[in-house]
Amino acid sequence: LGMATDQGKLSSVGALAIMAELTGQSIEATGTTVARPPYTPVTFGALGAGGAGNGFAPERRIPSRDFTLEQGGKMVEVGLWHRPAWFAQKNETHWRQSCDREVGLVRHAVGVCDVSTLGKIDVQGPDAAAFLDHIYTNNIAGLAVGKCRYGLMLREDGFVLDDGTVARLGTAHYLLTTTTGAAADVLSHLEFHATIRPDLDVQITPVTEHWAQFAITGPKSRELLAGLLAEDIAGLPFMGCRSVSVSGIAARLFRISFSGELGFELAVPVRYGDALMRVLAKRAATLGGGVYGLEALNVLRVEKGYLTHAEMDGRSTAEDLGLGGMLSGAKDFVGKTASRRPALSDPDRAQLVGLVPDGPVKQILGGALVFNEGDEPIRENMQGHVSSTVFSPTLGHMIALAFVKGGRTRTGQSVRAVDLLRHVETRCRIVPLPFYDPTGGKARD
């Protein structure tokens, strides 16, 4: 009694009446219990008041919001964060014009993007290395101080949960980054496994809102930073990190890139975010560059075959994504046993590949289903689906990421991307990833 939705109010009245009758006493003499609030009903109208428009969900604002709006940034909601999709200039009448221009800035000069929304989780303690080795599929304990590493984590069922970078800031101090939308899920995942591993002394702190972080990427990115930071960063290697200062403000610098170009990410305490963005944008403009938004960021990452949760959709394995080599055979990690199930490594599973149009129709639609040539477009014949698609101004045509059965063994074959709802069918050719700079030399320059 008293543990259901009535919080002990309605059930107790009936129970006390029965006990009073059995003992031959009044209800008052039998005694009453204390009901937990709310013991007076609350209307749905009261609970839902303000639940419309901006009141329906919280609005999370990036540190450079004021600057972004001043520069014509067209905002879009991403995981409750409001971020610029593109920055329209006066002579641009269509979003693609803005996006293509911004991609060009990054590929040929330098671009600046507010990436503060990426999840940031601080992990410290004498057993932090052992704990993260348990969480990630690849080796983390061997990461040197001052270095970053791309990491992959699985759910307990062996499917991919998220990816991101791990930076070792000190002997017992790590900073993890997650995708924007999965930050809360990853934090919950870490806290759960810290609970079931009480033998490990580790502290986990979400710090996403503590830091404003900006991607500075492109062939002139080092030139942009050279006159801004007090330190000489010429020797900072690819996937390196270090403490720096900007106008006397303590900051962190990571040499990582989500575009495939020479790139850095600069982080400062969040209260300096808007001011720093203005400085970075001004310096970029003097070098022939500028700011870029999510649309350009998406084009850049698809050109490089980098992942978002369009690909890590809860159904993909490391093998599906071409990351099977990141599953360490030398240690245990969350999801390792389940990932070894034969069905999850079946070579006929849908594997991530690239698609390019190879016929009269040049448009590839996201979500389109993939079929072999000549097959009727019905469920039984489905070979996979398109997960991401963009127009690449770098290559001059549309490109797509898609999951295709046995895809990595089918390079050069033709398939059809069929969207029955929008009545678009495109003949495509399967190509290897990435589309751009396959050796990765530009980012490592």
PDB file of C-alpha atoms in Angstrom, residues 67-360:
ATOM      1  CA  PHE A  67      28.395  37.259 -33.103  1.00  0.00           C
ATOM      2  CA  THR A  68      26.668  34.552 -35.147  1.00  0.00           C
ATOM      3  CA  LEU A  69      23.398  36.473 -35.403  1.00  0.00           C
ATOM      4  CA  GLU A  70      25.229  39.695 -36.275  1.00  0.00           C
ATOM      5  CA  GLN A  71      26.973  37.880 -39.143  1.00  0.00           C
ATOM      6  CA  GLY A  72      23.750  36.535 -40.635  1.00  0.00           C
ATOM      7  CA  GLY A  73      24.055  33.010 -39.284  1.00  0.00           C
ATOM      8  CA  LYS A  74      20.929  30.943 -40.023  1.00  0.00           C
ATOM      9  CA  MET A  75      20.251  29.034 -36.824  1.00  0.00           C
ATOM     10  CA  VAL A  76      19.165  25.409 -36.620  1.00  0.00           C
ATOM     11  CA  GLU A  77      18.422  23.256 -33.559  1.00  0.00           C
ATOM     12  CA  VAL A  78      20.816  20.359 -32.957  1.00  0.00           C
ATOM     13  CA  GLY A  79      20.337  18.392 -29.752  1.00  0.00           C
ATOM     14  CA  LEU A  80      18.686  21.478 -28.144  1.00  0.00           C
ATOM     15  CA  TRP A  81      21.697  23.602 -29.172  1.00  0.00           C
ATOM     16  CA  HIS A  82      20.987  26.409 -31.620  1.00  0.00           C
ATOM     17  CA  ARG A  83      23.863  26.535 -34.105  1.00  0.00           C
ATOM     18  CA  PRO A  84      24.446  28.328 -37.417  1.00  0.00           C
ATOM     19  CA  ALA A  85      23.740  26.178 -40.468  1.00  0.00           C
ATOM     20  CA  TRP A  86      25.405  28.751 -42.741  1.00  0.00           C
ATOM     21  CA  PHE A  87      26.359  32.431 -42.870  1.00  0.00           C
ATOM     22  CA  ALA A  88      24.539  34.210 -45.681  1.00  0.00           C
ATOM     23  CA  GLN A  89      26.279  37.094 -47.419  1.00  0.00           C
ATOM     24  CA  LYS A  90      24.397  39.887 -49.177  1.00  0.00           C
ATOM     25  CA  ASN A  91      24.830  38.488 -52.676  1.00  0.00           C
ATOM     26  CA  GLU A  92      23.771  34.959 -51.695  1.00  0.00           C
ATOM     27  CA  THR A  93      20.131  34.006 -52.248  1.00  0.00           C
ATOM     28  CA  HIS A  94      20.345  30.236 -51.613  1.00  0.00           C
ATOM     29  CA  TRP A  95      21.871  28.243 -48.785  1.00  0.00           C
ATOM     30  CA  ARG A  96      23.972  26.185 -51.198  1.00  0.00           C
ATOM     31  CA  GLN A  97      25.796  29.319 -52.336  1.00  0.00           C
ATOM     32  CA  SER A  98      26.776  30.042 -48.736  1.00  0.00           C
ATOM     33  CA  CYS A  99      27.697  26.440 -48.002  1.00  0.00           C
ATOM     34  CA  ASP A 100      29.850  26.010 -51.122  1.00  0.00           C
ATOM     35  CA  ARG A 101      31.678  29.248 -50.378  1.00  0.00           C
ATOM     36  CA  GLU A 102      32.371  28.200 -46.791  1.00  0.00           C
ATOM     37  CA  VAL A 103      33.713  24.808 -47.893  1.00  0.00           C
ATOM     38  CA  GLY A 104      36.056  26.626 -50.249  1.00  0.00           C
ATOM     39  CA  LEU A 105      37.321  28.831 -47.421  1.00  0.00           C
ATOM     40  CA  VAL A 106      38.383  25.765 -45.452  1.00  0.00           C
ATOM     41  CA  ARG A 107      39.884  23.887 -48.403  1.00  0.00           C
ATOM     42  CA  HIS A 108      41.883  26.842 -49.767  1.00  0.00           C
ATOM     43  CA  ALA A 109      42.469  29.270 -46.863  1.00  0.00           C
ATOM     44  CA  VAL A 110      41.149  28.947 -43.311  1.00  0.00           C
ATOM     45  CA  GLY A 111      37.742  28.560 -41.684  1.00  0.00           C
ATOM     46  CA  VAL A 112      36.537  29.075 -38.114  1.00  0.00           C
ATOM     47  CA  CYS A 113      33.611  27.176 -36.604  1.00  0.00           C
ATOM     48  CA  ASP A 114      32.122  27.181 -33.100  1.00  0.00           C
ATOM     49  CA  VAL A 115      32.238  23.527 -32.002  1.00  0.00           C
ATOM     50  CA  SER A 116      31.509  24.179 -28.324  1.00  0.00           C
ATOM     51  CA  THR A 117      28.482  21.863 -28.470  1.00  0.00           C
ATOM     52  CA  LEU A 118      30.643  18.758 -28.727  1.00  0.00           C
ATOM     53  CA  GLY A 119      30.328  16.813 -25.500  1.00  0.00           C
ATOM     54  CA  LYS A 120      33.290  17.311 -23.181  1.00  0.00           C
ATOM     55  CA  ILE A 121      33.799  14.978 -20.224  1.00  0.00           C
ATOM     56  CA  ASP A 122      36.636  15.342 -17.715  1.00  0.00           C
ATOM     57  CA  VAL A 123      37.934  12.045 -16.310  1.00  0.00           C
ATOM     58  CA  GLN A 124      40.470  12.071 -13.495  1.00  0.00           C
ATOM     59  CA  GLY A 125      41.851   9.755 -10.845  1.00  0.00           C
ATOM     60  CA  PRO A 126      44.646   7.245 -10.262  1.00  0.00           C
ATOM     61  CA  ASP A 127      42.680   4.589 -12.184  1.00  0.00           C
ATOM     62  CA  ALA A 128      41.482   6.849 -15.018  1.00  0.00           C
ATOM     63  CA  ALA A 129      43.684   5.090 -17.584  1.00  0.00           C
ATOM     64  CA  ALA A 130      42.448   1.630 -16.592  1.00  0.00           C
ATOM     65  CA  PHE A 131      38.836   2.823 -16.583  1.00  0.00           C
ATOM     66  CA  LEU A 132      39.039   4.351 -20.068  1.00  0.00           C
ATOM     67  CA  ASP A 133      40.802   1.248 -21.350  1.00  0.00           C
ATOM     68  CA  HIS A 134      37.724  -0.653 -20.161  1.00  0.00           C
ATOM     69  CA  ILE A 135      35.370   1.790 -21.924  1.00  0.00           C
ATOM     70  CA  TYR A 136      37.099   2.223 -25.298  1.00  0.00           C
ATOM     71  CA  THR A 137      37.780  -0.559 -27.780  1.00  0.00           C
ATOM     72  CA  ASN A 138      41.303   0.635 -28.577  1.00  0.00           C
ATOM     73  CA  ASN A 139      44.299   1.230 -26.329  1.00  0.00           C
ATOM     74  CA  ILE A 140      43.974   4.335 -24.160  1.00  0.00           C
ATOM     75  CA  ALA A 141      46.270   3.470 -21.254  1.00  0.00           C
ATOM     76  CA  GLY A 142      49.281   3.743 -23.556  1.00  0.00           C
ATOM     77  CA  LEU A 143      48.408   7.272 -24.680  1.00  0.00           C
ATOM     78  CA  ALA A 144      51.200   9.704 -23.810  1.00  0.00           C
ATOM     79  CA  VAL A 145      50.608  12.948 -21.930  1.00  0.00           C
ATOM     80  CA  GLY A 146      50.112  15.744 -24.453  1.00  0.00           C
ATOM     81  CA  LYS A 147      48.614  13.466 -27.110  1.00  0.00           C
ATOM     82  CA  CYS A 148      45.113  12.800 -28.417  1.00  0.00           C
ATOM     83  CA  ARG A 149      43.659   9.595 -29.823  1.00  0.00           C
ATOM     84  CA  TYR A 150      40.536   8.788 -31.794  1.00  0.00           C
ATOM     85  CA  GLY A 151      38.466   6.373 -29.735  1.00  0.00           C
ATOM     86  CA  LEU A 152      35.477   4.108 -30.244  1.00  0.00           C
ATOM     87  CA  MET A 153      33.112   2.779 -27.590  1.00  0.00           C
ATOM     88  CA  LEU A 154      30.515   0.031 -27.827  1.00  0.00           C
ATOM     89  CA  ARG A 155      27.299  -0.679 -25.985  1.00  0.00           C
ATOM     90  CA  GLU A 156      27.066  -3.899 -23.995  1.00  0.00           C
ATOM     91  CA  ASP A 157      25.368  -5.559 -26.993  1.00  0.00           C
ATOM     92  CA  GLY A 158      28.421  -5.006 -29.185  1.00  0.00           C
ATOM     93  CA  PHE A 159      27.009  -2.205 -31.357  1.00  0.00           C
ATOM     94  CA  VAL A 160      28.726   1.170 -31.625  1.00  0.00           C
ATOM     95  CA  LEU A 161      27.666   3.752 -29.026  1.00  0.00           C
ATOM     96  CA  ASP A 162      29.811   6.734 -29.997  1.00  0.00           C
ATOM     97  CA  ASP A 163      33.207   7.912 -31.159  1.00  0.00           C
ATOM     98  CA  GLY A 164      35.351  10.918 -30.293  1.00  0.00           C
ATOM     99  CA  THR A 165      38.788  11.960 -29.168  1.00  0.00           C
ATOM    100  CA  VAL A 166      40.600  11.280 -25.908  1.00  0.00           C
ATOM    101  CA  ALA A 167      43.216  13.827 -24.841  1.00  0.00           C
ATOM    102  CA  ARG A 168      45.635  13.018 -22.024  1.00  0.00           C
ATOM    103  CA  LEU A 169      46.195  16.298 -20.218  1.00  0.00           C
ATOM    104  CA  GLY A 170      48.149  14.797 -17.305  1.00  0.00           C
ATOM    105  CA  THR A 171      49.215  11.488 -15.823  1.00  0.00           C
ATOM    106  CA  ALA A 172      45.777  10.964 -14.249  1.00  0.00           C
ATOM    107  CA  HIS A 173      43.771  13.533 -16.231  1.00  0.00           C
ATOM    108  CA  TYR A 174      41.880  12.946 -19.486  1.00  0.00           C
ATOM    109  CA  LEU A 175      39.423  14.966 -21.541  1.00  0.00           C
ATOM    110  CA  LEU A 176      36.941  13.081 -23.711  1.00  0.00           C
ATOM    111  CA  THR A 177      34.944  14.556 -26.562  1.00  0.00           C
ATOM    112  CA  THR A 178      31.692  13.069 -27.805  1.00  0.00           C
ATOM    113  CA  THR A 179      29.302  13.837 -30.621  1.00  0.00           C
ATOM    114  CA  THR A 180      26.883  16.663 -29.781  1.00  0.00           C
ATOM    115  CA  GLY A 181      23.768  14.501 -29.673  1.00  0.00           C
ATOM    116  CA  ALA A 182      25.294  11.624 -27.705  1.00  0.00           C
ATOM    117  CA  ALA A 183      26.922  13.620 -24.894  1.00  0.00           C
ATOM    118  CA  ALA A 184      24.282  12.693 -22.313  1.00  0.00           C
ATOM    119  CA  ASP A 185      24.224   9.031 -23.381  1.00  0.00           C
ATOM    120  CA  VAL A 186      27.994   8.734 -23.131  1.00  0.00           C
ATOM    121  CA  LEU A 187      28.032  10.410 -19.702  1.00  0.00           C
ATOM    122  CA  SER A 188      25.380   7.958 -18.482  1.00  0.00           C
ATOM    123  CA  HIS A 189      27.391   5.076 -19.959  1.00  0.00           C
ATOM    124  CA  LEU A 190      30.546   6.178 -18.137  1.00  0.00           C
ATOM    125  CA  GLU A 191      28.781   6.708 -14.819  1.00  0.00           C
ATOM    126  CA  PHE A 192      27.105   3.305 -15.014  1.00  0.00           C
ATOM    127  CA  HIS A 193      30.375   1.490 -15.624  1.00  0.00           C
ATOM    128  CA  ALA A 194      32.119   3.473 -12.918  1.00  0.00           C
ATOM    129  CA  THR A 195      29.416   2.204 -10.558  1.00  0.00           C
ATOM    130  CA  ILE A 196      29.917  -1.438 -11.485  1.00  0.00           C
ATOM    131  CA  ARG A 197      33.705  -1.048 -11.217  1.00  0.00           C
ATOM    132  CA  PRO A 198      34.045   0.217  -7.611  1.00  0.00           C
ATOM    133  CA  ASP A 199      37.611  -1.101  -7.613  1.00  0.00           C
ATOM    134  CA  LEU A 200      38.625   1.784  -9.888  1.00  0.00           C
ATOM    135  CA  ASP A 201      39.228   5.208  -8.341  1.00  0.00           C
ATOM    136  CA  VAL A 202      37.949   7.620 -10.986  1.00  0.00           C
ATOM    137  CA  GLN A 203      35.967  10.871 -11.082  1.00  0.00           C
ATOM    138  CA  ILE A 204      33.790  11.820 -14.057  1.00  0.00           C
ATOM    139  CA  THR A 205      32.660  15.409 -14.626  1.00  0.00           C
ATOM    140  CA  PRO A 206      30.665  16.805 -17.566  1.00  0.00           C
ATOM    141  CA  VAL A 207      32.319  20.082 -18.646  1.00  0.00           C
ATOM    142  CA  THR A 208      30.659  20.793 -22.002  1.00  0.00           C
ATOM    143  CA  GLU A 209      29.267  24.145 -20.828  1.00  0.00           C
ATOM    144  CA  HIS A 210      32.538  25.134 -19.150  1.00  0.00           C
ATOM    145  CA  TRP A 211      34.544  25.575 -22.361  1.00  0.00           C
ATOM    146  CA  ALA A 212      34.059  27.511 -25.584  1.00  0.00           C
ATOM    147  CA  GLN A 213      35.823  25.610 -28.350  1.00  0.00           C
ATOM    148  CA  PHE A 214      36.556  26.665 -31.916  1.00  0.00           C
ATOM    149  CA  ALA A 215      37.786  24.709 -34.912  1.00  0.00           C
ATOM    150  CA  ILE A 216      40.416  26.581 -36.919  1.00  0.00           C
ATOM    151  CA  THR A 217      41.005  24.542 -40.048  1.00  0.00           C
ATOM    152  CA  GLY A 218      42.548  24.945 -43.470  1.00  0.00           C
ATOM    153  CA  PRO A 219      46.012  25.340 -44.996  1.00  0.00           C
ATOM    154  CA  LYS A 220      46.436  28.774 -43.339  1.00  0.00           C
ATOM    155  CA  SER A 221      45.235  27.717 -39.872  1.00  0.00           C
ATOM    156  CA  ARG A 222      48.732  27.596 -38.406  1.00  0.00           C
ATOM    157  CA  GLU A 223      49.371  31.085 -39.785  1.00  0.00           C
ATOM    158  CA  LEU A 224      46.193  32.374 -38.106  1.00  0.00           C
ATOM    159  CA  LEU A 225      47.233  31.024 -34.717  1.00  0.00           C
ATOM    160  CA  ALA A 226      50.891  32.000 -34.940  1.00  0.00           C
ATOM    161  CA  GLY A 227      50.226  35.649 -34.144  1.00  0.00           C
ATOM    162  CA  LEU A 228      47.488  34.986 -31.632  1.00  0.00           C
ATOM    163  CA  LEU A 229      49.020  32.571 -29.131  1.00  0.00           C
ATOM    164  CA  ALA A 230      51.859  33.451 -26.779  1.00  0.00           C
ATOM    165  CA  GLU A 231      53.454  30.051 -27.446  1.00  0.00           C
ATOM    166  CA  ASP A 232      55.224  28.718 -30.534  1.00  0.00           C
ATOM    167  CA  ILE A 233      53.077  25.874 -31.869  1.00  0.00           C
ATOM    168  CA  ALA A 234      55.157  25.022 -34.938  1.00  0.00           C
ATOM    169  CA  GLY A 235      56.273  21.771 -33.340  1.00  0.00           C
ATOM    170  CA  LEU A 236      52.857  20.578 -32.151  1.00  0.00           C
ATOM    171  CA  PRO A 237      52.362  17.227 -33.919  1.00  0.00           C
ATOM    172  CA  PHE A 238      49.177  15.890 -35.440  1.00  0.00           C
ATOM    173  CA  MET A 239      46.912  14.607 -32.619  1.00  0.00           C
ATOM    174  CA  GLY A 240      48.923  16.572 -30.064  1.00  0.00           C
ATOM    175  CA  CYS A 241      47.521  18.857 -27.334  1.00  0.00           C
ATOM    176  CA  ARG A 242      48.994  21.448 -25.001  1.00  0.00           C
ATOM    177  CA  SER A 243      48.219  24.361 -22.719  1.00  0.00           C
ATOM    178  CA  VAL A 244      48.478  27.785 -24.370  1.00  0.00           C
ATOM    179  CA  SER A 245      47.444  31.351 -23.597  1.00  0.00           C
ATOM    180  CA  VAL A 246      45.440  33.926 -25.547  1.00  0.00           C
ATOM    181  CA  SER A 247      45.934  37.519 -24.370  1.00  0.00           C
ATOM    182  CA  GLY A 248      46.876  36.174 -20.955  1.00  0.00           C
ATOM    183  CA  ILE A 249      43.904  33.797 -20.778  1.00  0.00           C
ATOM    184  CA  ALA A 250      44.738  30.141 -20.095  1.00  0.00           C
ATOM    185  CA  ALA A 251      43.540  27.980 -22.980  1.00  0.00           C
ATOM    186  CA  ARG A 252      43.899  24.507 -24.473  1.00  0.00           C
ATOM    187  CA  LEU A 253      44.975  23.708 -28.023  1.00  0.00           C
ATOM    188  CA  PHE A 254      44.309  20.408 -29.786  1.00  0.00           C
ATOM    189  CA  ARG A 255      45.713  19.587 -33.215  1.00  0.00           C
ATOM    190  CA  ILE A 256      42.775  17.624 -34.568  1.00  0.00           C
ATOM    191  CA  SER A 257      40.673  17.994 -37.691  1.00  0.00           C
ATOM    192  CA  PHE A 258      37.127  17.030 -38.710  1.00  0.00           C
ATOM    193  CA  SER A 259      37.671  18.413 -42.218  1.00  0.00           C
ATOM    194  CA  GLY A 260      40.738  16.571 -43.420  1.00  0.00           C
ATOM    195  CA  GLU A 261      42.772  19.788 -43.639  1.00  0.00           C
ATOM    196  CA  LEU A 262      45.461  21.040 -41.300  1.00  0.00           C
ATOM    197  CA  GLY A 263      43.375  21.870 -38.262  1.00  0.00           C
ATOM    198  CA  PHE A 264      43.296  22.875 -34.617  1.00  0.00           C
ATOM    199  CA  GLU A 265      40.680  23.283 -31.912  1.00  0.00           C
ATOM    200  CA  LEU A 266      41.194  26.105 -29.420  1.00  0.00           C
ATOM    201  CA  ALA A 267      39.304  26.039 -26.101  1.00  0.00           C
ATOM    202  CA  VAL A 268      38.917  28.892 -23.595  1.00  0.00           C
ATOM    203  CA  PRO A 269      36.658  29.344 -20.541  1.00  0.00           C
ATOM    204  CA  VAL A 270      33.167  29.895 -21.892  1.00  0.00           C
ATOM    205  CA  ARG A 271      32.886  33.531 -20.773  1.00  0.00           C
ATOM    206  CA  TYR A 272      35.565  34.464 -23.322  1.00  0.00           C
ATOM    207  CA  GLY A 273      33.927  32.586 -26.180  1.00  0.00           C
ATOM    208  CA  ASP A 274      32.180  35.416 -28.010  1.00  0.00           C
ATOM    209  CA  ALA A 275      35.216  37.717 -27.769  1.00  0.00           C
ATOM    210  CA  LEU A 276      37.558  35.015 -29.063  1.00  0.00           C
ATOM    211  CA  MET A 277      35.249  34.172 -31.968  1.00  0.00           C
ATOM    212  CA  ARG A 278      35.341  37.797 -33.092  1.00  0.00           C
ATOM    213  CA  VAL A 279      39.144  37.823 -32.986  1.00  0.00           C
ATOM    214  CA  LEU A 280      39.414  34.518 -34.878  1.00  0.00           C
ATOM    215  CA  ALA A 281      36.927  35.608 -37.551  1.00  0.00           C
ATOM    216  CA  LYS A 282      38.766  38.887 -38.112  1.00  0.00           C
ATOM    217  CA  ARG A 283      42.123  37.178 -38.415  1.00  0.00           C
ATOM    218  CA  ALA A 284      40.657  34.558 -40.775  1.00  0.00           C
ATOM    219  CA  ALA A 285      39.262  37.287 -43.034  1.00  0.00           C
ATOM    220  CA  THR A 286      42.704  38.893 -43.418  1.00  0.00           C
ATOM    221  CA  LEU A 287      43.958  35.513 -44.691  1.00  0.00           C
ATOM    222  CA  GLY A 288      41.162  35.084 -47.231  1.00  0.00           C
ATOM    223  CA  GLY A 289      39.094  32.870 -44.939  1.00  0.00           C
ATOM    224  CA  GLY A 290      36.066  33.258 -42.709  1.00  0.00           C
ATOM    225  CA  VAL A 291      33.484  31.501 -40.565  1.00  0.00           C
ATOM    226  CA  TYR A 292      31.530  28.399 -41.546  1.00  0.00           C
ATOM    227  CA  GLY A 293      28.444  26.596 -40.292  1.00  0.00           C
ATOM    228  CA  LEU A 294      27.006  23.111 -39.957  1.00  0.00           C
ATOM    229  CA  GLU A 295      26.182  22.600 -43.639  1.00  0.00           C
ATOM    230  CA  ALA A 296      29.772  23.211 -44.683  1.00  0.00           C
ATOM    231  CA  LEU A 297      31.036  21.155 -41.741  1.00  0.00           C
ATOM    232  CA  ASN A 298      28.856  18.265 -42.939  1.00  0.00           C
ATOM    233  CA  VAL A 299      30.166  18.518 -46.493  1.00  0.00           C
ATOM    234  CA  LEU A 300      33.758  18.547 -45.265  1.00  0.00           C
ATOM    235  CA  ARG A 301      33.281  15.488 -43.085  1.00  0.00           C
ATOM    236  CA  VAL A 302      31.425  13.486 -45.774  1.00  0.00           C
ATOM    237  CA  GLU A 303      34.226  14.234 -48.241  1.00  0.00           C
ATOM    238  CA  LYS A 304      36.560  12.617 -45.691  1.00  0.00           C
ATOM    239  CA  GLY A 305      34.198   9.752 -44.807  1.00  0.00           C
ATOM    240  CA  TYR A 306      34.022  10.835 -41.163  1.00  0.00           C
ATOM    241  CA  LEU A 307      31.130   9.624 -39.022  1.00  0.00           C
ATOM    242  CA  THR A 308      28.168  11.176 -37.272  1.00  0.00           C
ATOM    243  CA  HIS A 309      25.131   9.462 -35.802  1.00  0.00           C
ATOM    244  CA  ALA A 310      23.663   9.252 -39.277  1.00  0.00           C
ATOM    245  CA  GLU A 311      26.115   6.344 -39.552  1.00  0.00           C
ATOM    246  CA  MET A 312      26.361   5.375 -35.856  1.00  0.00           C
ATOM    247  CA  ASP A 313      22.592   4.920 -35.717  1.00  0.00           C
ATOM    248  CA  GLY A 314      22.487   2.171 -33.096  1.00  0.00           C
ATOM    249  CA  ARG A 315      22.461  -0.608 -35.705  1.00  0.00           C
ATOM    250  CA  SER A 316      26.053  -0.382 -36.907  1.00  0.00           C
ATOM    251  CA  THR A 317      29.042  -2.354 -35.673  1.00  0.00           C
ATOM    252  CA  ALA A 318      32.703  -1.440 -35.817  1.00  0.00           C
ATOM    253  CA  GLU A 319      33.101  -3.845 -38.735  1.00  0.00           C
ATOM    254  CA  ASP A 320      30.200  -2.226 -40.578  1.00  0.00           C
ATOM    255  CA  LEU A 321      31.922   1.154 -40.268  1.00  0.00           C
ATOM    256  CA  GLY A 322      35.294  -0.120 -41.395  1.00  0.00           C
ATOM    257  CA  LEU A 323      36.697   0.243 -37.882  1.00  0.00           C
ATOM    258  CA  GLY A 324      37.128  -3.416 -37.004  1.00  0.00           C
ATOM    259  CA  GLY A 325      40.841  -2.849 -36.544  1.00  0.00           C
ATOM    260  CA  MET A 326      40.056  -0.687 -33.502  1.00  0.00           C
ATOM    261  CA  LEU A 327      38.735  -3.691 -31.553  1.00  0.00           C
ATOM    262  CA  SER A 328      41.745  -4.614 -29.435  1.00  0.00           C
ATOM    263  CA  GLY A 329      42.547  -8.280 -29.071  1.00  0.00           C
ATOM    264  CA  ALA A 330      44.940  -7.597 -26.199  1.00  0.00           C
ATOM    265  CA  LYS A 331      42.440  -6.388 -23.589  1.00  0.00           C
ATOM    266  CA  ASP A 332      38.831  -6.614 -22.490  1.00  0.00           C
ATOM    267  CA  PHE A 333      36.393  -3.751 -23.038  1.00  0.00           C
ATOM    268  CA  VAL A 334      32.679  -3.077 -22.807  1.00  0.00           C
ATOM    269  CA  GLY A 335      30.836  -4.955 -25.559  1.00  0.00           C
ATOM    270  CA  LYS A 336      33.798  -7.071 -26.672  1.00  0.00           C
ATOM    271  CA  THR A 337      32.189 -10.475 -26.125  1.00  0.00           C
ATOM    272  CA  ALA A 338      28.920  -9.469 -27.763  1.00  0.00           C
ATOM    273  CA  SER A 339      30.756  -7.921 -30.713  1.00  0.00           C
ATOM    274  CA  ARG A 340      32.213 -11.351 -31.516  1.00  0.00           C
ATOM    275  CA  ARG A 341      28.837 -12.874 -32.293  1.00  0.00           C
ATOM    276  CA  PRO A 342      29.071 -14.385 -35.789  1.00  0.00           C
ATOM    277  CA  ALA A 343      26.131 -12.376 -37.093  1.00  0.00           C
ATOM    278  CA  LEU A 344      27.869  -9.093 -36.243  1.00  0.00           C
ATOM    279  CA  SER A 345      30.934  -9.908 -38.344  1.00  0.00           C
ATOM    280  CA  ASP A 346      29.124 -11.565 -41.250  1.00  0.00           C
ATOM    281  CA  PRO A 347      30.889 -10.341 -44.429  1.00  0.00           C
ATOM    282  CA  ASP A 348      27.473 -10.008 -46.080  1.00  0.00           C
ATOM    283  CA  ARG A 349      26.376  -7.347 -43.560  1.00  0.00           C
ATOM    284  CA  ALA A 350      25.820  -3.846 -44.888  1.00  0.00           C
ATOM    285  CA  GLN A 351      29.179  -2.038 -44.853  1.00  0.00           C
ATOM    286  CA  LEU A 352      29.905   1.691 -45.104  1.00  0.00           C
ATOM    287  CA  VAL A 353      31.025   2.761 -48.581  1.00  0.00           C
ATOM    288  CA  GLY A 354      30.948   5.816 -50.815  1.00  0.00           C
ATOM    289  CA  LEU A 355      28.516   6.388 -53.668  1.00  0.00           C
ATOM    290  CA  VAL A 356      28.831   8.746 -56.622  1.00  0.00           C
ATOM    291  CA  PRO A 357      26.176   9.302 -59.328  1.00  0.00           C
ATOM    292  CA  ASP A 358      26.902   7.286 -62.458  1.00  0.00           C
ATOM    293  CA  GLY A 359      23.989   7.996 -64.751  1.00  0.00           C
ATOM    294  CA  PRO A 360      21.743  10.741 -66.129  1.00  0.00           C
TER     295      PRO A 360
END
